[in-house]
Amino acid sequence: MFDVASAAVEAALAAGARYADARAMHQRNESMSARNGDVEDLSQRESVGVGVRALVGSSWGFVAVPDPTDAEARRAGERAVAVARASAQVPGPDVSLVPIEVRRDSWASPCEEDPLSVPLTEKGDLVAGVTATMRAAGASLAEASYQVWDTAKWFVSSEGARIDQRVRECGAAMSATAIGAGETQRRSYPGIRGQYGTRGWELVRELDLPGHAARIAEEAQALLVAPECPAGETTLILGSEQMALQIHESVGHATELDRILGWEAAYAGTSWLDLAELGQLRFGSDLMTITADATLPGALGSFGYDDEGTPAAPQDIVRDGIWTGVLSGRDSASVAGLSYGGMVRADGWARLPMVRMTNVGLLPGESSLAEMIAATDDGILMDTNRSWSIDDRRLNFQFGCEVGWEIRNGQRGRMLRNPTYTGISPRFWGSMDMIGNRSEWTFWGTPNCGKGQPSQVGHTGHPSVPARFQGVRVGVRG
Amino acid sequence: MTEHAREQLAARVLDLARSVAGPSAQAEVTVSSTVRGLTRFARSFVHQNVVDTSERIRLRVVVDGSWAAVSTDRADADSLLAAVESAVAAARVRRPDAAFPGLAPPAPLAGAGNWDDATADATPDQRAAVVREFVAAAGGLETAGYVESMRTESVYANTAGQTVSGRATGAAADGIARVPGADGVGRQGSVRLGELGGAGLGRIAAAKARAGASPVDLPPGDYEVVLEPACVADILRFLLVHGFNGRPVGEGRSFVRLGEQQFDAALRIWDGPLDELSTALPYDAEGTPRQRLDLVVDGVSAAIAHDRRTAAAAGAASTGHAVEGGERWGAVPDQPRVGAGDGGSSADLAATMRRGLLVSDFWYTRILDPRTVVITGLTRNGVWLIEDGEVAAPVSTLRFTQSYPKALAPGAILAVGSDASAVPVRTASELVQTPSLHLAGWHITGNAAG
């Protein structure tokens, strides 16, 4: 496949590009879902193609074609140059790329048990079995699923890079829904988006879905008759799954450099952050340190090289509460006057690489969830994301969780249904006064981050721990 | 790939399926080709410009009542055989699907799909020209957005004897103009790229942006509102996915009660996959011919969208709304229309308000309660406070938490605009046609300050 990618790059250069790169990819995907004791969907997909990106003057062009011959790849390279020339009808400022060390290398994600080699019968028994367990435990609707991705890619650039990578990812999710007279409640495990990583099937085994199936079915039913989350301001403790969502939406997206530069203004939106304040702005309390680290073994946002051939490396995003870094690529970093890229990926060969979260996560602190509860006289514990909404500058958010628990005098009390909380990002993060310790540090994976046009689905990682916040408005409803 | 080549390929895949799984096996195959060109601009220049081509073969085989699906973009003999063998092997590990409704029987199409040669063959230069017009018309304001053209050609065939083909084109332009603290939007969808007016959209976006400058905060509360078409399109999306979808209806999770006056009598909603605006193929993912479906007639819930599975469970017939993966998500109309009224433009509707809000766009809407379709989201691209029919002030971003069916309940629609326009929902392949609506109440739960 290197030959196909090289042909595309060479043709783009011959047609007038001053820089070109190409990714040839072979993607295999398998998904299975079960409902109420039976497998309801089993799909397998295979896709092969090449995407070539050409820079002509100050304008980019991108063309992608499926399963090409060398000749078709060359034509794609030539067409990418033609597309770039069309872009020049509405030209922008000069484009430069921050320099990187040109590598020729191979990389593969860790994988103990190839997920596509695990027998379908075993995987089917797992997802169907846990739905049967949830039904038996009283769920009105029981669902479970897994997904596997096995991606091989070959990257070639006109600077001489030649990198092949193999990334295997998988994970699973299950949920129990209780349907009452006028109310529907759901509990999921480990979250409605599941848990995913750049690992083999051992990740799914470690989740132990069967061990949690009956519990979540019972909790869903209990939620139907639980009191409503009260409205008001209170002390809020978030579990680590909800914290992953909080980080993703209010820190990850806000620090994407393409948003900050206005490149996503019409769709995904911009950011409340101003580059002039990088290195000085207080984003949160002193306890808040967030990194983007694609080198974390097994996390969903890990890789050897991003889709511009930049080697994975950790980057501080927020250090001790101060905004210190961004998520960037080679061209956006250059525009911003920064020296680092390395966070650009595409959803397959047919999509243009763009700035993407890697593993954007919170470094652990000193407390435990039990200590946070014990130290809280009056508050609410919420966990497991149910809804998420945030404005186009990533400032004003309202998130809902599947379950809440009242906290009184240091004790976890009764269950609360329909818990929601809302806030303004820096004010909210500024109120964080306790965070979990390393033993509670979980590398959550989000396999469904939408961004870009045409739409791209990204796989992102979010190391997180439970945390406590003060003076949070909760219980917002229609 | 030509239509004939797609038909031959589909027939070859069905033959392969029978030869691998046995003559009694059932199978359905879709062979589709899509070319999408999308030219994005930001900070008033083209920054992303892409053309992608896909050739896709999707096969579902049914062996002794069990089924599985595979897809591939490789059409050589070895790859096809591997795909078929994989599907058959996967089907054989499952238990029989007792609810499998069978494959679609032969049935004629009611249309061929809307097609425009010029859009099908649109060049990057033509899309860039629309961008250039938009940017120029914004009068020096910073702009951002996209212009898209796409073509889809497809063949569906199954072992029950149904073979249909169709094709469609679509185009969309969607952009904002910006002043500090405010954006304005202009957007349009069509079957034909040549109908998109970049200059007109740029002027609209710029005028809205300028009118939104220096916004004020408003306190939470209940406000009368005029919602422009993009907002109504968002409302439709949630009503269709969570309400008029045969899957949640069958599971008791939908608010819809057929035959009941659940909405204001001024409301008419239907799916129009065969009308002149449609960018859809004339059949669904199961090969069932599409047809118009009247969902709400004079405020009365009138019909549910079904695929073959939900229809069989309900004792009904498929309405031609199967989507890929519908076993999980159900049946969803993707060309919804709202009947126009006589209220004029959104500005005309706003002129009748004593005190309320004129809203351009919703953003990041998410469901809080699927049963009552309570949604939280934010405003975007312009909100104005209207007092005594006049714009009193532009308003900064507002958060709302609102039951969508409740906002459209009997007595809640004060007027329906006559300004029905085609709104692209993020892409030209899904166009919603709706007028603006004047509603009695909308629950604002926050503002830019918190």
mmCIF file with all atom_site columns, N, CA, C and O in Angstrom, chain B residues 225-229 232 266-268 270 338-350 352 358 413-421 433-439:
data_model
loop_
_atom_site.group_PDB
_atom_site.id
_atom_site.type_symbol
_atom_site.label_atom_id
_atom_site.label_alt_id
_atom_site.label_comp_id
_atom_site.label_asym_id
_atom_site.label_entity_id
_atom_site.label_seq_id
_atom_site.pdbx_PDB_ins_code
_atom_site.Cartn_x
_atom_site.Cartn_y
_atom_site.Cartn_z
_atom_site.occupancy
_atom_site.B_iso_or_equiv
_atom_site.pdbx_formal_charge
_atom_site.auth_seq_id
_atom_site.auth_comp_id
_atom_site.auth_asym_id
_atom_site.auth_atom_id
_atom_site.pdbx_PDB_model_num
ATOM 1   N N  . VAL B 1 225 ? -42.229 33.109 21.234 1.00 0.00 ? 225 VAL B N  1
ATOM 2   C CA . VAL B 1 225 ? -41.120 33.049 20.279 1.00 0.00 ? 225 VAL B CA 1
ATOM 3   C C  . VAL B 1 225 ? -41.613 32.952 18.838 1.00 0.00 ? 225 VAL B C  1
ATOM 4   O O  . VAL B 1 225 ? -42.683 32.399 18.566 1.00 0.00 ? 225 VAL B O  1
ATOM 5   N N  . VAL B 1 226 ? -40.821 33.490 17.956 1.00 0.00 ? 226 VAL B N  1
ATOM 6   C CA . VAL B 1 226 ? -40.918 33.174 16.536 1.00 0.00 ? 226 VAL B CA 1
ATOM 7   C C  . VAL B 1 226 ? -39.664 32.382 16.191 1.00 0.00 ? 226 VAL B C  1
ATOM 8   O O  . VAL B 1 226 ? -38.542 32.883 16.355 1.00 0.00 ? 226 VAL B O  1
ATOM 9   N N  . LEU B 1 227 ? -39.864 31.140 15.772 1.00 0.00 ? 227 LEU B N  1
ATOM 10  C CA . LEU B 1 227 ? -38.747 30.266 15.426 1.00 0.00 ? 227 LEU B CA 1
ATOM 11  C C  . LEU B 1 227 ? -38.608 30.203 13.911 1.00 0.00 ? 227 LEU B C  1
ATOM 12  O O  . LEU B 1 227 ? -39.558 29.840 13.202 1.00 0.00 ? 227 LEU B O  1
ATOM 13  N N  . GLU B 1 228 ? -37.423 30.546 13.431 1.00 0.00 ? 228 GLU B N  1
ATOM 14  C CA . GLU B 1 228 ? -37.179 30.485 11.995 1.00 0.00 ? 228 GLU B CA 1
ATOM 15  C C  . GLU B 1 228 ? -37.002 29.019 11.548 1.00 0.00 ? 228 GLU B C  1
ATOM 16  O O  . GLU B 1 228 ? -36.874 28.121 12.382 1.00 0.00 ? 228 GLU B O  1
ATOM 17  N N  . PRO B 1 229 ? -37.008 28.749 10.234 1.00 0.00 ? 229 PRO B N  1
ATOM 18  C CA . PRO B 1 229 ? -37.057 27.366 9.748  1.00 0.00 ? 229 PRO B CA 1
ATOM 19  C C  . PRO B 1 229 ? -36.001 26.423 10.319 1.00 0.00 ? 229 PRO B C  1
ATOM 20  O O  . PRO B 1 229 ? -36.297 25.246 10.559 1.00 0.00 ? 229 PRO B O  1
ATOM 21  N N  . VAL B 1 232 ? -37.237 25.048 13.532 1.00 0.00 ? 232 VAL B N  1
ATOM 22  C CA . VAL B 1 232 ? -38.344 24.101 13.337 1.00 0.00 ? 232 VAL B CA 1
ATOM 23  C C  . VAL B 1 232 ? -37.803 22.769 12.810 1.00 0.00 ? 232 VAL B C  1
ATOM 24  O O  . VAL B 1 232 ? -38.284 21.691 13.179 1.00 0.00 ? 232 VAL B O  1
ATOM 25  N N  . ALA B 1 266 ? -53.118 24.061 13.478 1.00 0.00 ? 266 ALA B N  1
ATOM 26  C CA . ALA B 1 266 ? -52.395 24.723 12.383 1.00 0.00 ? 266 ALA B CA 1
ATOM 27  C C  . ALA B 1 266 ? -51.209 23.898 11.880 1.00 0.00 ? 266 ALA B C  1
ATOM 28  O O  . ALA B 1 266 ? -50.588 24.259 10.885 1.00 0.00 ? 266 ALA B O  1
ATOM 29  N N  . LEU B 1 267 ? -50.921 22.796 12.554 1.00 0.00 ? 267 LEU B N  1
ATOM 30  C CA . LEU B 1 267 ? -49.709 22.042 12.219 1.00 0.00 ? 267 LEU B CA 1
ATOM 31  C C  . LEU B 1 267 ? -50.009 20.876 11.282 1.00 0.00 ? 267 LEU B C  1
ATOM 32  O O  . LEU B 1 267 ? -50.860 20.034 11.560 1.00 0.00 ? 267 LEU B O  1
ATOM 33  N N  . ARG B 1 268 ? -49.264 20.835 10.188 1.00 0.00 ? 268 ARG B N  1
ATOM 34  C CA . ARG B 1 268 ? -49.292 19.698 9.255  1.00 0.00 ? 268 ARG B CA 1
ATOM 35  C C  . ARG B 1 268 ? -47.848 19.270 8.997  1.00 0.00 ? 268 ARG B C  1
ATOM 36  O O  . ARG B 1 268 ? -47.010 20.097 8.645  1.00 0.00 ? 268 ARG B O  1
ATOM 37  N N  . TRP B 1 270 ? -45.485 16.136 7.108  1.00 0.00 ? 270 TRP B N  1
ATOM 38  C CA . TRP B 1 270 ? -45.433 14.926 6.297  1.00 0.00 ? 270 TRP B CA 1
ATOM 39  C C  . TRP B 1 270 ? -44.001 14.682 5.853  1.00 0.00 ? 270 TRP B C  1
ATOM 40  O O  . TRP B 1 270 ? -43.152 15.571 5.946  1.00 0.00 ? 270 TRP B O  1
ATOM 41  N N  . VAL B 1 338 ? -43.173 20.748 6.676  1.00 0.00 ? 338 VAL B N  1
ATOM 42  C CA . VAL B 1 338 ? -44.235 21.357 7.492  1.00 0.00 ? 338 VAL B CA 1
ATOM 43  C C  . VAL B 1 338 ? -45.040 22.262 6.575  1.00 0.00 ? 338 VAL B C  1
ATOM 44  O O  . VAL B 1 338 ? -44.466 23.068 5.810  1.00 0.00 ? 338 VAL B O  1
ATOM 45  N N  . GLY B 1 339 ? -46.340 22.132 6.644  1.00 0.00 ? 339 GLY B N  1
ATOM 46  C CA . GLY B 1 339 ? -47.193 22.929 5.782  1.00 0.00 ? 339 GLY B CA 1
ATOM 47  C C  . GLY B 1 339 ? -47.111 24.412 6.109  1.00 0.00 ? 339 GLY B C  1
ATOM 48  O O  . GLY B 1 339 ? -47.114 24.810 7.278  1.00 0.00 ? 339 GLY B O  1
ATOM 49  N N  . ALA B 1 340 ? -47.021 25.226 5.057  1.00 0.00 ? 340 ALA B N  1
ATOM 50  C CA . ALA B 1 340 ? -46.944 26.678 5.247  1.00 0.00 ? 340 ALA B CA 1
ATOM 51  C C  . ALA B 1 340 ? -48.316 27.247 5.618  1.00 0.00 ? 340 ALA B C  1
ATOM 52  O O  . ALA B 1 340 ? -49.355 26.684 5.293  1.00 0.00 ? 340 ALA B O  1
ATOM 53  N N  . GLY B 1 341 ? -48.272 28.369 6.306  1.00 0.00 ? 341 GLY B N  1
ATOM 54  C CA . GLY B 1 341 ? -49.499 29.090 6.645  1.00 0.00 ? 341 GLY B CA 1
ATOM 55  C C  . GLY B 1 341 ? -49.569 30.386 5.874  1.00 0.00 ? 341 GLY B C  1
ATOM 56  O O  . GLY B 1 341 ? -49.033 30.502 4.762  1.00 0.00 ? 341 GLY B O  1
ATOM 57  N N  . ASP B 1 342 ? -50.199 31.370 6.497  1.00 0.00 ? 342 ASP B N  1
ATOM 58  C CA . ASP B 1 342 ? -50.351 32.660 5.811  1.00 0.00 ? 342 ASP B CA 1
ATOM 59  C C  . ASP B 1 342 ? -49.748 33.803 6.624  1.00 0.00 ? 342 ASP B C  1
ATOM 60  O O  . ASP B 1 342 ? -50.132 34.956 6.470  1.00 0.00 ? 342 ASP B O  1
ATOM 61  N N  . GLY B 1 343 ? -48.791 33.451 7.473  1.00 0.00 ? 343 GLY B N  1
ATOM 62  C CA . GLY B 1 343 ? -48.256 34.458 8.392  1.00 0.00 ? 343 GLY B CA 1
ATOM 63  C C  . GLY B 1 343 ? -47.141 35.316 7.836  1.00 0.00 ? 343 GLY B C  1
ATOM 64  O O  . GLY B 1 343 ? -46.616 36.189 8.538  1.00 0.00 ? 343 GLY B O  1
ATOM 65  N N  . GLY B 1 344 ? -46.727 35.061 6.595  1.00 0.00 ? 344 GLY B N  1
ATOM 66  C CA . GLY B 1 344 ? -45.647 35.860 6.032  1.00 0.00 ? 344 GLY B CA 1
ATOM 67  C C  . GLY B 1 344 ? -44.289 35.378 6.492  1.00 0.00 ? 344 GLY B C  1
ATOM 68  O O  . GLY B 1 344 ? -44.102 34.216 6.835  1.00 0.00 ? 344 GLY B O  1
ATOM 69  N N  . SER B 1 345 ? -43.346 36.293 6.497  1.00 0.00 ? 345 SER B N  1
ATOM 70  C CA . SER B 1 345 ? -41.973 35.964 6.878  1.00 0.00 ? 345 SER B CA 1
ATOM 71  C C  . SER B 1 345 ? -41.831 35.924 8.394  1.00 0.00 ? 345 SER B C  1
ATOM 72  O O  . SER B 1 345 ? -42.754 36.297 9.129  1.00 0.00 ? 345 SER B O  1
ATOM 73  N N  . SER B 1 346 ? -40.637 35.518 8.849  1.00 0.00 ? 346 SER B N  1
ATOM 74  C CA . SER B 1 346 ? -40.395 35.532 10.299 1.00 0.00 ? 346 SER B CA 1
ATOM 75  C C  . SER B 1 346 ? -40.488 36.954 10.833 1.00 0.00 ? 346 SER B C  1
ATOM 76  O O  . SER B 1 346 ? -40.956 37.170 11.965 1.00 0.00 ? 346 SER B O  1
ATOM 77  N N  . ALA B 1 347 ? -40.065 37.921 10.033 1.00 0.00 ? 347 ALA B N  1
ATOM 78  C CA . ALA B 1 347 ? -40.178 39.320 10.465 1.00 0.00 ? 347 ALA B CA 1
ATOM 79  C C  . ALA B 1 347 ? -41.650 39.730 10.584 1.00 0.00 ? 347 ALA B C  1
ATOM 80  O O  . ALA B 1 347 ? -42.032 40.469 11.514 1.00 0.00 ? 347 ALA B O  1
ATOM 81  N N  . ASP B 1 348 ? -42.471 39.254 9.651  1.00 0.00 ? 348 ASP B N  1
ATOM 82  C CA . ASP B 1 348 ? -43.906 39.553 9.730  1.00 0.00 ? 348 ASP B CA 1
ATOM 83  C C  . ASP B 1 348 ? -44.508 38.944 11.002 1.00 0.00 ? 348 ASP B C  1
ATOM 84  O O  . ASP B 1 348 ? -45.330 39.574 11.684 1.00 0.00 ? 348 ASP B O  1
ATOM 85  N N  . LEU B 1 349 ? -44.119 37.718 11.299 1.00 0.00 ? 349 LEU B N  1
ATOM 86  C CA . LEU B 1 349 ? -44.632 37.069 12.512 1.00 0.00 ? 349 LEU B CA 1
ATOM 87  C C  . LEU B 1 349 ? -44.171 37.831 13.750 1.00 0.00 ? 349 LEU B C  1
ATOM 88  O O  . LEU B 1 349 ? -44.951 38.054 14.691 1.00 0.00 ? 349 LEU B O  1
ATOM 89  N N  . ALA B 1 350 ? -42.908 38.226 13.751 1.00 0.00 ? 350 ALA B N  1
ATOM 90  C CA . ALA B 1 350 ? -42.380 38.960 14.911 1.00 0.00 ? 350 ALA B CA 1
ATOM 91  C C  . ALA B 1 350 ? -43.098 40.287 15.106 1.00 0.00 ? 350 ALA B C  1
ATOM 92  O O  . ALA B 1 350 ? -43.273 40.758 16.249 1.00 0.00 ? 350 ALA B O  1
ATOM 93  N N  . THR B 1 352 ? -46.029 40.854 15.022 1.00 0.00 ? 352 THR B N  1
ATOM 94  C CA . THR B 1 352 ? -47.309 40.697 15.733 1.00 0.00 ? 352 THR B CA 1
ATOM 95  C C  . THR B 1 352 ? -47.113 40.429 17.224 1.00 0.00 ? 352 THR B C  1
ATOM 96  O O  . THR B 1 352 ? -48.093 40.315 17.953 1.00 0.00 ? 352 THR B O  1
ATOM 97  N N  . LEU B 1 358 ? -37.279 36.483 18.662 1.00 0.00 ? 358 LEU B N  1
ATOM 98  C CA . LEU B 1 358 ? -37.121 35.990 17.299 1.00 0.00 ? 358 LEU B CA 1
ATOM 99  C C  . LEU B 1 358 ? -35.810 35.209 17.261 1.00 0.00 ? 358 LEU B C  1
ATOM 100 O O  . LEU B 1 358 ? -34.751 35.756 17.580 1.00 0.00 ? 358 LEU B O  1
ATOM 101 N N  . ILE B 1 413 ? -49.593 27.133 18.941 1.00 0.00 ? 413 ILE B N  1
ATOM 102 C CA . ILE B 1 413 ? -49.086 27.754 17.713 1.00 0.00 ? 413 ILE B CA 1
ATOM 103 C C  . ILE B 1 413 ? -49.967 28.963 17.400 1.00 0.00 ? 413 ILE B C  1
ATOM 104 O O  . ILE B 1 413 ? -51.148 28.825 17.092 1.00 0.00 ? 413 ILE B O  1
ATOM 105 N N  . LEU B 1 414 ? -49.366 30.124 17.478 1.00 0.00 ? 414 LEU B N  1
ATOM 106 C CA . LEU B 1 414 ? -50.137 31.351 17.276 1.00 0.00 ? 414 LEU B CA 1
ATOM 107 C C  . LEU B 1 414 ? -50.238 31.709 15.801 1.00 0.00 ? 414 LEU B C  1
ATOM 108 O O  . LEU B 1 414 ? -51.216 32.350 15.389 1.00 0.00 ? 414 LEU B O  1
ATOM 109 N N  . ALA B 1 415 ? -49.235 31.323 15.019 1.00 0.00 ? 415 ALA B N  1
ATOM 110 C CA . ALA B 1 415 ? -49.288 31.579 13.579 1.00 0.00 ? 415 ALA B CA 1
ATOM 111 C C  . ALA B 1 415 ? -48.222 30.725 12.890 1.00 0.00 ? 415 ALA B C  1
ATOM 112 O O  . ALA B 1 415 ? -47.215 30.360 13.507 1.00 0.00 ? 415 ALA B O  1
ATOM 113 N N  . VAL B 1 416 ? -48.485 30.437 11.619 1.00 0.00 ? 416 VAL B N  1
ATOM 114 C CA . VAL B 1 416 ? -47.531 29.698 10.792 1.00 0.00 ? 416 VAL B CA 1
ATOM 115 C C  . VAL B 1 416 ? -47.129 30.600 9.630  1.00 0.00 ? 416 VAL B C  1
ATOM 116 O O  . VAL B 1 416 ? -47.993 31.172 8.947  1.00 0.00 ? 416 VAL B O  1
ATOM 117 N N  . GLY B 1 417 ? -45.838 30.720 9.422  1.00 0.00 ? 417 GLY B N  1
ATOM 118 C CA . GLY B 1 417 ? -45.350 31.581 8.353  1.00 0.00 ? 417 GLY B CA 1
ATOM 119 C C  . GLY B 1 417 ? -45.645 31.024 6.975  1.00 0.00 ? 417 GLY B C  1
ATOM 120 O O  . GLY B 1 417 ? -45.942 29.833 6.810  1.00 0.00 ? 417 GLY B O  1
ATOM 121 N N  . SER B 1 418 ? -45.548 31.888 6.002  1.00 0.00 ? 418 SER B N  1
ATOM 122 C CA . SER B 1 418 ? -45.682 31.439 4.607  1.00 0.00 ? 418 SER B CA 1
ATOM 123 C C  . SER B 1 418 ? -44.305 31.401 3.940  1.00 0.00 ? 418 SER B C  1
ATOM 124 O O  . SER B 1 418 ? -44.195 31.380 2.719  1.00 0.00 ? 418 SER B O  1
ATOM 125 N N  . ASP B 1 419 ? -43.267 31.383 4.766  1.00 0.00 ? 419 ASP B N  1
ATOM 126 C CA . ASP B 1 419 ? -41.897 31.498 4.263  1.00 0.00 ? 419 ASP B CA 1
ATOM 127 C C  . ASP B 1 419 ? -41.185 30.145 4.187  1.00 0.00 ? 419 ASP B C  1
ATOM 128 O O  . ASP B 1 419 ? -39.992 30.059 4.464  1.00 0.00 ? 419 ASP B O  1
ATOM 129 N N  . ALA B 1 420 ? -41.929 29.084 3.826  1.00 0.00 ? 420 ALA B N  1
ATOM 130 C CA . ALA B 1 420 ? -41.317 27.748 3.813  1.00 0.00 ? 420 ALA B CA 1
ATOM 131 C C  . ALA B 1 420 ? -40.057 27.733 2.955  1.00 0.00 ? 420 ALA B C  1
ATOM 132 O O  . ALA B 1 420 ? -40.077 28.159 1.806  1.00 0.00 ? 420 ALA B O  1
ATOM 133 N N  . SER B 1 421 ? -38.977 27.267 3.544  1.00 0.00 ? 421 SER B N  1
ATOM 134 C CA . SER B 1 421 ? -37.722 27.197 2.802  1.00 0.00 ? 421 SER B CA 1
ATOM 135 C C  . SER B 1 421 ? -37.054 25.859 3.065  1.00 0.00 ? 421 SER B C  1
ATOM 136 O O  . SER B 1 421 ? -37.373 25.165 4.032  1.00 0.00 ? 421 SER B O  1
ATOM 137 N N  . GLN B 1 433 ? -38.111 21.041 4.642  1.00 0.00 ? 433 GLN B N  1
ATOM 138 C CA . GLN B 1 433 ? -38.822 22.235 4.195  1.00 0.00 ? 433 GLN B CA 1
ATOM 139 C C  . GLN B 1 433 ? -39.839 22.629 5.253  1.00 0.00 ? 433 GLN B C  1
ATOM 140 O O  . GLN B 1 433 ? -40.732 21.855 5.582  1.00 0.00 ? 433 GLN B O  1
ATOM 141 N N  . THR B 1 434 ? -39.698 23.815 5.757  1.00 0.00 ? 434 THR B N  1
ATOM 142 C CA . THR B 1 434 ? -40.608 24.267 6.814  1.00 0.00 ? 434 THR B CA 1
ATOM 143 C C  . THR B 1 434 ? -40.673 25.792 6.830  1.00 0.00 ? 434 THR B C  1
ATOM 144 O O  . THR B 1 434 ? -39.686 26.467 6.504  1.00 0.00 ? 434 THR B O  1
ATOM 145 N N  . PRO B 1 435 ? -41.805 26.328 7.247  1.00 0.00 ? 435 PRO B N  1
ATOM 146 C CA . PRO B 1 435 ? -41.898 27.768 7.469  1.00 0.00 ? 435 PRO B CA 1
ATOM 147 C C  . PRO B 1 435 ? -41.494 28.101 8.903  1.00 0.00 ? 435 PRO B C  1
ATOM 148 O O  . PRO B 1 435 ? -41.225 27.221 9.721  1.00 0.00 ? 435 PRO B O  1
ATOM 149 N N  . SER B 1 436 ? -41.458 29.382 9.202  1.00 0.00 ? 436 SER B N  1
ATOM 150 C CA . SER B 1 436 ? -41.276 29.828 10.585 1.00 0.00 ? 436 SER B CA 1
ATOM 151 C C  . SER B 1 436 ? -42.563 29.579 11.366 1.00 0.00 ? 436 SER B C  1
ATOM 152 O O  . SER B 1 436 ? -43.659 29.541 10.793 1.00 0.00 ? 436 SER B O  1
ATOM 153 N N  . LEU B 1 437 ? -42.415 29.413 12.671 1.00 0.00 ? 437 LEU B N  1
ATOM 154 C CA . LEU B 1 437 ? -43.581 29.227 13.546 1.00 0.00 ? 437 LEU B CA 1
ATOM 155 C C  . LEU B 1 437 ? -43.580 30.279 14.647 1.00 0.00 ? 437 LEU B C  1
ATOM 156 O O  . LEU B 1 437 ? -42.519 30.606 15.204 1.00 0.00 ? 437 LEU B O  1
ATOM 157 N N  . HIS B 1 438 ? -44.753 30.764 14.972 1.00 0.00 ? 438 HIS B N  1
ATOM 158 C CA . HIS B 1 438 ? -44.940 31.692 16.087 1.00 0.00 ? 438 HIS B CA 1
ATOM 159 C C  . HIS B 1 438 ? -45.594 30.900 17.215 1.00 0.00 ? 438 HIS B C  1
ATOM 160 O O  . HIS B 1 438 ? -46.726 30.433 17.072 1.00 0.00 ? 438 HIS B O  1
ATOM 161 N N  . LEU B 1 439 ? -44.851 30.722 18.318 1.00 0.00 ? 439 LEU B N  1
ATOM 162 C CA . LEU B 1 439 ? -45.311 29.874 19.418 1.00 0.00 ? 439 LEU B CA 1
ATOM 163 C C  . LEU B 1 439 ? -45.591 30.701 20.666 1.00 0.00 ? 439 LEU B C  1
ATOM 164 O O  . LEU B 1 439 ? -44.912 31.697 20.936 1.00 0.00 ? 439 LEU B O  1
#
